[in-house]
CSV table of C-alpha atoms in Angstrom, one decimal:
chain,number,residue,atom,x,y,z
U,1189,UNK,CA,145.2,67.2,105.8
U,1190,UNK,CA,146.1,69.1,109.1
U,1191,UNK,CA,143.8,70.3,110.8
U,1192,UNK,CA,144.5,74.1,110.1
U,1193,UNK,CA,143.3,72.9,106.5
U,1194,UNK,CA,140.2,71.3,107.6
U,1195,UNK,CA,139.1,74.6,109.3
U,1196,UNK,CA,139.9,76.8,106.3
U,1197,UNK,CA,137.6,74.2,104.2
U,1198,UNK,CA,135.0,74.9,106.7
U,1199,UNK,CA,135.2,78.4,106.7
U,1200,UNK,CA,135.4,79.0,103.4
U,1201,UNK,CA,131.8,79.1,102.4
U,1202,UNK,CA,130.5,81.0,105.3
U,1203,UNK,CA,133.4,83.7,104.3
U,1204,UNK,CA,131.7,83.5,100.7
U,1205,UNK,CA,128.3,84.0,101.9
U,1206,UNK,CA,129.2,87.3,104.2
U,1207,UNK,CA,130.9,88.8,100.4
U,1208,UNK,CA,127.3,88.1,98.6
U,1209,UNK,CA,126.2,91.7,97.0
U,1210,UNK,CA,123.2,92.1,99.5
U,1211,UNK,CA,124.5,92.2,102.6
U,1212,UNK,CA,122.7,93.7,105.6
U,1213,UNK,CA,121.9,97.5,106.0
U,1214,UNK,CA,122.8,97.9,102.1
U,1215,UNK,CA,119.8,99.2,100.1
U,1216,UNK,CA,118.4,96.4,97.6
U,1217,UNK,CA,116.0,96.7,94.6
U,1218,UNK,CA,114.8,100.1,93.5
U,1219,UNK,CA,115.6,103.2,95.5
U,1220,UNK,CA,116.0,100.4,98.3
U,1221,UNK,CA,112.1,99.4,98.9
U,1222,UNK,CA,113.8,96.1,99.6
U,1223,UNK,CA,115.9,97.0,102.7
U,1224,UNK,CA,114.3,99.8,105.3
U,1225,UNK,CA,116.6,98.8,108.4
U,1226,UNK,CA,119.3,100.7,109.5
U,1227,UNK,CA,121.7,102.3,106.7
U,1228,UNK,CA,125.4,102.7,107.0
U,1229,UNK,CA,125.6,105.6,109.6
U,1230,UNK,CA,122.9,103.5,111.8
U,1231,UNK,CA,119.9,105.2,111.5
U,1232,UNK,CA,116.7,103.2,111.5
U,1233,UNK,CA,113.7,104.0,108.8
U,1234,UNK,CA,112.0,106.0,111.8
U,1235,UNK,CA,114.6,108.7,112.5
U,1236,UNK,CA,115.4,108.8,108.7
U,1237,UNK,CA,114.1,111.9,106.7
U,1238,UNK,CA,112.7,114.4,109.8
U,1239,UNK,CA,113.1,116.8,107.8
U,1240,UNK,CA,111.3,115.8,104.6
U,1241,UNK,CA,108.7,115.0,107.2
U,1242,UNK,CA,108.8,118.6,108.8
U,1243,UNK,CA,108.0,120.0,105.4
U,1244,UNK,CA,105.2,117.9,105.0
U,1245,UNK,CA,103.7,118.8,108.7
U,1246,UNK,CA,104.3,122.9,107.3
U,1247,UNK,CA,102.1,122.0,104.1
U,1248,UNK,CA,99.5,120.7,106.2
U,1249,UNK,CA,99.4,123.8,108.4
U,1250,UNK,CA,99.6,126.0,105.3
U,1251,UNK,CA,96.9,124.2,103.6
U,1252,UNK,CA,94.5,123.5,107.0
U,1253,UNK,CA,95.0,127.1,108.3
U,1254,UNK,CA,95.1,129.4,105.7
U,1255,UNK,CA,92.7,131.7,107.0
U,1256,UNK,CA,95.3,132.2,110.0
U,1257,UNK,CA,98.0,133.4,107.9
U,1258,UNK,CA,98.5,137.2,108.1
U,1259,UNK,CA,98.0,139.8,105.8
U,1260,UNK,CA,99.6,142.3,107.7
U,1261,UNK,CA,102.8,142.0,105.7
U,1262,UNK,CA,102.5,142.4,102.2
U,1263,UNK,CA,98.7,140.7,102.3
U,1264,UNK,CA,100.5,137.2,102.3
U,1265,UNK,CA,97.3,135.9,103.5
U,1266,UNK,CA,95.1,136.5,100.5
U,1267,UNK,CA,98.6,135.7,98.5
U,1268,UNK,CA,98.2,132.2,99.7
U,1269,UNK,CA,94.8,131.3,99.3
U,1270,UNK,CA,94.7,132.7,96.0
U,1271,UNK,CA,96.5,129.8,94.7
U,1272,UNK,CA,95.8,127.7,97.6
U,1273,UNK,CA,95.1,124.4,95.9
U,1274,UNK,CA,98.9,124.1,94.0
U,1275,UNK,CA,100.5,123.3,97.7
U,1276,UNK,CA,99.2,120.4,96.9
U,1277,UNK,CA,102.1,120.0,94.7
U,1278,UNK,CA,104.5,119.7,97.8
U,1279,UNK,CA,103.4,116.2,98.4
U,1280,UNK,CA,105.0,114.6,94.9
U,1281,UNK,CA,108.0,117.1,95.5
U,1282,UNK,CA,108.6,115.8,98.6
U,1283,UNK,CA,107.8,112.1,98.2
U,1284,UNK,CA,110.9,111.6,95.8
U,1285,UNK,CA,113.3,112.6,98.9
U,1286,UNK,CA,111.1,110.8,101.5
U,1287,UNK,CA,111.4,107.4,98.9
U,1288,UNK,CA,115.5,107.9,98.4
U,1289,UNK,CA,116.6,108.3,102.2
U,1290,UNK,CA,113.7,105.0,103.2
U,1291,UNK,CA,111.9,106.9,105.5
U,1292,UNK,CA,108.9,105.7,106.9
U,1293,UNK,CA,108.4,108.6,109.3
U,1294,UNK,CA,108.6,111.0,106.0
U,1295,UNK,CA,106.1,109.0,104.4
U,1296,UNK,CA,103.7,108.8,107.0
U,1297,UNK,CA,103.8,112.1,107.0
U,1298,UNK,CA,102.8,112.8,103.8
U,1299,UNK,CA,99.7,111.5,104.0
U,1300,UNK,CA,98.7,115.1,106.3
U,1301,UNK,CA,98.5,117.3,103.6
U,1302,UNK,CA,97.1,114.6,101.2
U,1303,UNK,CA,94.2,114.4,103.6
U,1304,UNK,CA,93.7,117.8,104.1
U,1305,UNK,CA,93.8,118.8,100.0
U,1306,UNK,CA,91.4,116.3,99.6
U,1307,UNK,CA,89.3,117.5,102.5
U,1308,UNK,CA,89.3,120.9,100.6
U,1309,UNK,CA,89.7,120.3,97.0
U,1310,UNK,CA,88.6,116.9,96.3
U,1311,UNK,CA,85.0,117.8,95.7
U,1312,UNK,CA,86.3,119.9,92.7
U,1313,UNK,CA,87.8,116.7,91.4
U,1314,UNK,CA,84.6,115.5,89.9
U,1315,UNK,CA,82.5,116.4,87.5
U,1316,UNK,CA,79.2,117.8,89.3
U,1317,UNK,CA,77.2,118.7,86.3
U,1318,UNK,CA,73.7,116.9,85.5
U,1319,UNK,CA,70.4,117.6,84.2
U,1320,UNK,CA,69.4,119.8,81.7
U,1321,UNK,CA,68.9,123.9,82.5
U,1322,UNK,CA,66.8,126.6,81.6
U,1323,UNK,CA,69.6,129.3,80.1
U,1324,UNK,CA,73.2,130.1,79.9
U,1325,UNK,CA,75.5,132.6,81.3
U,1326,UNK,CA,78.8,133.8,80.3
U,1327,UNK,CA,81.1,135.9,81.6
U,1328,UNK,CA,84.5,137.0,80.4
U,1329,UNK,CA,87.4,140.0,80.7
U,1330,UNK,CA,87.8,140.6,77.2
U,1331,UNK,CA,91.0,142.6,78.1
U,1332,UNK,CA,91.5,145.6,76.9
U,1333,UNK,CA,94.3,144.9,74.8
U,1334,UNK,CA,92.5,142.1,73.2
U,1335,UNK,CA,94.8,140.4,69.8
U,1336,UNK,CA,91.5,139.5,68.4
U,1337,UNK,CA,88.0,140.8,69.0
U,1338,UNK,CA,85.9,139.7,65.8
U,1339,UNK,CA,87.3,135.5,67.2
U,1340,UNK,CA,86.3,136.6,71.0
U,1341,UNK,CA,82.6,138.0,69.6
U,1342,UNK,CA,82.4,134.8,67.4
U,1343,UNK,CA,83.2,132.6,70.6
U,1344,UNK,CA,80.6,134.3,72.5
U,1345,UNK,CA,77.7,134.2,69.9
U,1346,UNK,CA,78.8,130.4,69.3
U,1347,UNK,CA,78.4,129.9,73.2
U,1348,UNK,CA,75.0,129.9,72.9
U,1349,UNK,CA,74.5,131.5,76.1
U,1350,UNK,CA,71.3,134.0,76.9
U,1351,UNK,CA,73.1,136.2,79.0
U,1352,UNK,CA,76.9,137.8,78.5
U,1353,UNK,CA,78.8,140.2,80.8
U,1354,UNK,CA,82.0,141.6,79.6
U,1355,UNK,CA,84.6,143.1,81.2
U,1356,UNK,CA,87.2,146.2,80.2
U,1357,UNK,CA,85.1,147.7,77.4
U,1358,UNK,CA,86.8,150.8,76.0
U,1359,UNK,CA,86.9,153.0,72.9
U,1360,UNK,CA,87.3,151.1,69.4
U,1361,UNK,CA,86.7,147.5,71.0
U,1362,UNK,CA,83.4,148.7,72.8
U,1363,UNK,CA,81.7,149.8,69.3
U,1364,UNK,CA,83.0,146.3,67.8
U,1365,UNK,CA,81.3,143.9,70.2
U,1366,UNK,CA,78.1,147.0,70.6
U,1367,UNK,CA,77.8,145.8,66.5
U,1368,UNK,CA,79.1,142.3,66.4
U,1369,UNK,CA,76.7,141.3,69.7
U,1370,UNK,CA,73.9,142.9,68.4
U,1371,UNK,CA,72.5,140.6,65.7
U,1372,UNK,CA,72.6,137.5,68.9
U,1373,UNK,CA,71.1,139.9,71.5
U,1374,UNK,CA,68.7,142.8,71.0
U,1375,UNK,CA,69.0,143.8,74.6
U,1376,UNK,CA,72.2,145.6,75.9
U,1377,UNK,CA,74.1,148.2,78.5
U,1378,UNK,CA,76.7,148.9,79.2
U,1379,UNK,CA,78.2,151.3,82.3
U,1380,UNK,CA,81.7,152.2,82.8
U,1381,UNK,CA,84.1,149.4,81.1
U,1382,UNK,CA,81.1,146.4,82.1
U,1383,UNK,CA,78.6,145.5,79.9
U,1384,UNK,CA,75.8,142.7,79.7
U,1385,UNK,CA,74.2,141.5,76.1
U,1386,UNK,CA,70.9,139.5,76.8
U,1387,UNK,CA,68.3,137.6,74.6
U,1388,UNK,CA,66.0,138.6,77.3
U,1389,UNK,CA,64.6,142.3,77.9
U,1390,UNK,CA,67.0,144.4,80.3
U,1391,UNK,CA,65.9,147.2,82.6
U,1392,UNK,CA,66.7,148.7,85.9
U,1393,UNK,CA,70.2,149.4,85.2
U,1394,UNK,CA,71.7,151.2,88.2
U,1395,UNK,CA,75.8,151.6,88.6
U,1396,UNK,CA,76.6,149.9,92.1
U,1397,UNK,CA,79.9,152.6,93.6
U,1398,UNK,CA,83.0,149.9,94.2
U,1399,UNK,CA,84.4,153.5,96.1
U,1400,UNK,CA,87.1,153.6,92.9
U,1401,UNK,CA,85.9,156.9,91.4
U,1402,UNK,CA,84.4,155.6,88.3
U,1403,UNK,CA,82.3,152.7,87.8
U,1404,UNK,CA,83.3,149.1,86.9
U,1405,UNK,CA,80.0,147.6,88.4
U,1406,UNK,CA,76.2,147.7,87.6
U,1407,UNK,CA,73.1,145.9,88.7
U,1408,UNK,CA,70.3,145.0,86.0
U,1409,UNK,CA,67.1,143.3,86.2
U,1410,UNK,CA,66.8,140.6,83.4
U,1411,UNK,CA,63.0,139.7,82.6
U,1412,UNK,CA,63.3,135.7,81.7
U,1413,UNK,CA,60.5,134.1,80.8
U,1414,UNK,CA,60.3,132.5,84.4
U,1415,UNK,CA,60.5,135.7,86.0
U,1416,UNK,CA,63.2,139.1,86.6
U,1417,UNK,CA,66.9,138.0,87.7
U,1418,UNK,CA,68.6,140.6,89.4
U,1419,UNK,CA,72.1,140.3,87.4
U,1420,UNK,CA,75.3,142.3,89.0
U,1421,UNK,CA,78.1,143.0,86.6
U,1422,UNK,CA,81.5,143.5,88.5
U,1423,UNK,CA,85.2,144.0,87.9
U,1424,UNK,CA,86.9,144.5,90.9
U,1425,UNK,CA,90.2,146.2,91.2
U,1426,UNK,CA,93.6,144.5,90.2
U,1427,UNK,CA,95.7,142.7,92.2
U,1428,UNK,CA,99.0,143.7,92.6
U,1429,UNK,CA,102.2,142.9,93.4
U,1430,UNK,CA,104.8,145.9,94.7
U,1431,UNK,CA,108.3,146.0,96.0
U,1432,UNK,CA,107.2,148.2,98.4
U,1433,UNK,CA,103.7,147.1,99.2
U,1434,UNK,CA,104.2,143.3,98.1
U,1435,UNK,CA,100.5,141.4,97.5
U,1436,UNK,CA,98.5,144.7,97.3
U,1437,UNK,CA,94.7,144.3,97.3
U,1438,UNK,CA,93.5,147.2,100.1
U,1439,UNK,CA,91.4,148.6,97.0
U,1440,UNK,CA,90.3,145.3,95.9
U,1441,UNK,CA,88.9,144.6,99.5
U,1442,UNK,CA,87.3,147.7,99.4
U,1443,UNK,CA,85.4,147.1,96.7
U,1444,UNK,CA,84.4,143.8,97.3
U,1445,UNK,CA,82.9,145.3,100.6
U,1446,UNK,CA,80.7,147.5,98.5
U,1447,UNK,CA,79.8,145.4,95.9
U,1448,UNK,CA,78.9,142.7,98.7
U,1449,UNK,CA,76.3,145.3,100.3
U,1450,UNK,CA,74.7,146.2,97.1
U,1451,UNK,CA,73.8,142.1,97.1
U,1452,UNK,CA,72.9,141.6,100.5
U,1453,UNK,CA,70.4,144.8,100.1
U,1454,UNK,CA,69.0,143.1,96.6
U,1455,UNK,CA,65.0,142.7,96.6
U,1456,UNK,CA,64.6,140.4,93.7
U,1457,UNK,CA,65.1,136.8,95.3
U,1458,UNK,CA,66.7,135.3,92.3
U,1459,UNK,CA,70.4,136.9,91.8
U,1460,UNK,CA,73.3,136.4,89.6
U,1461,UNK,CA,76.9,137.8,89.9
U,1462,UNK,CA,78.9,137.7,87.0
U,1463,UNK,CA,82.3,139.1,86.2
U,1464,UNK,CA,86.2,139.2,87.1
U,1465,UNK,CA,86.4,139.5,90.9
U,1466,UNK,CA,91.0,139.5,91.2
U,1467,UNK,CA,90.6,137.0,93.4
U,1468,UNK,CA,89.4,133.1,94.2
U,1469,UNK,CA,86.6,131.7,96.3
U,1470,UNK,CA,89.2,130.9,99.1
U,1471,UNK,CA,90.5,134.4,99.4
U,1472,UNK,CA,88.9,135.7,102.6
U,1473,UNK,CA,89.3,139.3,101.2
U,1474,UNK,CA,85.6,138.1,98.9
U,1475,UNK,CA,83.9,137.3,101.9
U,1476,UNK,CA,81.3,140.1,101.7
U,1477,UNK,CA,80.5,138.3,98.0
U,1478,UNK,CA,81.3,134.8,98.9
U,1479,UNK,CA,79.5,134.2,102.2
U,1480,UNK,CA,76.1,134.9,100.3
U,1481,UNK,CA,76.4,133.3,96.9
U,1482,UNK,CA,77.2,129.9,95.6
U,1483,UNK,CA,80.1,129.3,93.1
U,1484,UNK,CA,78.4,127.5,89.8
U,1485,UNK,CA,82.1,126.0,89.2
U,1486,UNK,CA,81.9,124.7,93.5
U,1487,UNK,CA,78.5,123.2,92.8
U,1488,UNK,CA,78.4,122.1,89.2
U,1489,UNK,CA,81.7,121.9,87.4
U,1490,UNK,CA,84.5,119.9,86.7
U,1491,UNK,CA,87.9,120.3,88.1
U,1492,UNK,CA,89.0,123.7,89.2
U,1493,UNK,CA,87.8,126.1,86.3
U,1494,UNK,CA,90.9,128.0,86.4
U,1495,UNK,CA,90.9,131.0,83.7
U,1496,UNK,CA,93.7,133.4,84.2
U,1497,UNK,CA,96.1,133.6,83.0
U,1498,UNK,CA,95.2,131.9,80.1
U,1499,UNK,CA,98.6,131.1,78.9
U,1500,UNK,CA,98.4,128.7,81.4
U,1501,UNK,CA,95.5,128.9,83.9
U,1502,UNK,CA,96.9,129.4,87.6
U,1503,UNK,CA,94.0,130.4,89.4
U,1504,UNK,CA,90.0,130.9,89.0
U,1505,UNK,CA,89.9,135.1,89.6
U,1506,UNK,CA,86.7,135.0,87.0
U,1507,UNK,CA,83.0,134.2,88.9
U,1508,UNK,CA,80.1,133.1,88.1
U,1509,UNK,CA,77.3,133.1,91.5
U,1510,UNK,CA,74.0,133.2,92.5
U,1511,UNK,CA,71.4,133.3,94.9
U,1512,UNK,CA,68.1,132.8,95.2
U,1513,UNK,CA,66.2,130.4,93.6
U,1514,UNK,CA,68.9,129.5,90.7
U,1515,UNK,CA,70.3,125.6,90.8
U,1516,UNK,CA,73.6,125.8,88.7
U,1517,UNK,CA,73.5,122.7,86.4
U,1518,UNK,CA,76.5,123.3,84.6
U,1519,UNK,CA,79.9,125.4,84.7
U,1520,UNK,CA,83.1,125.1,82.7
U,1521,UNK,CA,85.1,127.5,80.8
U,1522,UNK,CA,85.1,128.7,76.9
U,1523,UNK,CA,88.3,127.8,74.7
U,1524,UNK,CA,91.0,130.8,74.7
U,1525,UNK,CA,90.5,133.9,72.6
U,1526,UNK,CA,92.3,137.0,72.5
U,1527,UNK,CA,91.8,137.9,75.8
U,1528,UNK,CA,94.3,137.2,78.5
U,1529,UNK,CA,91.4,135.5,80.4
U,1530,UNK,CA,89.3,132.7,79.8
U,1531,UNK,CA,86.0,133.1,79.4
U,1532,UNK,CA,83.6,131.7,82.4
U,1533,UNK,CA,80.0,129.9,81.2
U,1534,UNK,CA,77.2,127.9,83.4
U,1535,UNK,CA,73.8,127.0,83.1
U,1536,UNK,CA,70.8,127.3,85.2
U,1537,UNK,CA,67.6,125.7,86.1
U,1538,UNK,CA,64.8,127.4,88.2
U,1539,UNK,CA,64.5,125.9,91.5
U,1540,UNK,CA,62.0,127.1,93.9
């Protein structure tokens, strides 16, 4: 054997080992966990992905400064933090690009806007109800175009709330749930296209002016047997969305402005707001409202409580608050009628 030979023989396995299938800066196992070095153009797991980590940086501003974005063009701002908590969808969107290119910076990154959601929205995660109450509320847009009043007037009765406030009574529909309501609650008024139904004796009833030309608001004071509860009725003006004007709610904000005064000027301590406000408790368009009363879903529900549309619930436009000395014990919504909106329900306990 020459010596030529002798080196081959050596060789040989060495050669065999460098043409094994997992060589180095080749991905191995899935989506490459095994194997975060450098891939085949030399880039290391730290410059991979920037930009999959750039989007994740933008969800985190989105999400931590919402307030900050303008509404000066096409009321983007209120756009936003109308459905504020689905940005949290970004992070498994983005994780399935951060995983394939083996980016740790990418990864990293996406625990920002996980923090931040949670900071925000992971109180609503859990369910916050307890104890027993003292009486029901219900509120709900019946629509006006409603497939199936005598189900939504069953639904109601069935709720077994003490205290109803509809929204977009009109004509034929009004008469139906005046008659079907009536047997469940003795006491009612209605104002406009709002009504309240009551097992407890109504009076006081006052139209509060949401400056829209006719009224689609009213304040009533609700004798309980623990004392009067000044109830507010409200549906504020529709959101829209125009090619010219793009997220329009200048009449909205208006109105919640005047509905907020007619609240902060109440003289009965205990106060509920019930009805369908267009917009969420993160819109800073409710502020007037929202700065003064507590959400029951915030302080005593489970999950987000989201009720339009109710196809498939997007957002929570449809409020239950209060004030005063009223502990929310419970809040969740009713199952889906005819109305394009779910129906809203909580109960209270007297608190002093």
């Amino acid at each position: 054997m020459t010596q030529a030979d002798r080196a081959d023989r050596t060789t040989a396995p060495e050669r065999g080992e460098e043409s094994g299938p997992a060589t180095a800066g080749r991905p191995g196992g899935f989506l490459g966990l095994r194997d975060w070095g450098r891939d085949g153009r030399g880039s290391t797991t730290w410059r991979r992905g920037l930009v999959v980590a750039a989007l994740a940086v933008l969800t985190t501003a989105l999400l931590a400064f919402h307030a900050e974005a303008p509404n000066s063009v096409g009321n983007l701002g209120s756009l936003l933090e109308t459905f504020l908590p689905w940005l949290g969808l970004a992070v498994p969107v983005l994780l399935v690009p951060a995983l394939l290119r083996r980016s740790a910076t990418a990864l990293i990154a996406l625990l920002l806007p996980v923090a931040v959601w949670l900071n925000l929205f992971g109180g609503l995660l859990t369910d916050k109800s307890g104890g027993s109450g003292d009486f029901t509320v219900v509120s709900h847009n019946v629509a006006a175009a409603n497939t199936d009043v005598p189900g939504t007037i069953r639904g109601l009765v069935d709720s077994g709330a003490q205290i109803v406030a509809l929204q977009e009574l009109a004509g034929k529909p009004l008469r139906a749930y005046e008659t079907g309501l009536a047997g469940a609650y003795p006491y009612h008024a209605v104002e406009g296209t709002v009504g309240l139904w009551s097992k407890y004796p109504i009076d006081g009833v006052s139209p509060v002016d949401l400056k829209m030309g006719w009224t689609r608001a009213f304040r009533a004071q609700v004798t309980t047997p623990q004392g009067p509860v000044a109830v507010y009725v409200a549906h504020l003006p529709s959101v829209r969305l125009k090619a010219e004007g793009g997220f329009t709610v200048a009449q909205r904000d208006v109105s919640a402005q005047a509905l907020g005064d007619a609240i902060e000027a109440e003289r009965v301590k205990k106060v509920l707001l019930l009805g369908d406000l267009n917009g969420t408790m993160n819109d800073r368009s409710l502020a007037p409202v929202t700065s003064q009363m507590r959400s029951a879903q915030g302080a005593a529900g489970d999950g987000f409580g989201f009720s339009w549309p109710a196809s498939f619930p997007m957002a929570r436009i449809d409020q239950i608050m209060s004030k005063g000395g009223l502990k929310p014990v419970d809040s969740r919504t009713l199952s889906r009628d005819g109305s394009d909106h779910l129906a809203v329900a909580a109960t209270y306990r007297y608190s002093s």
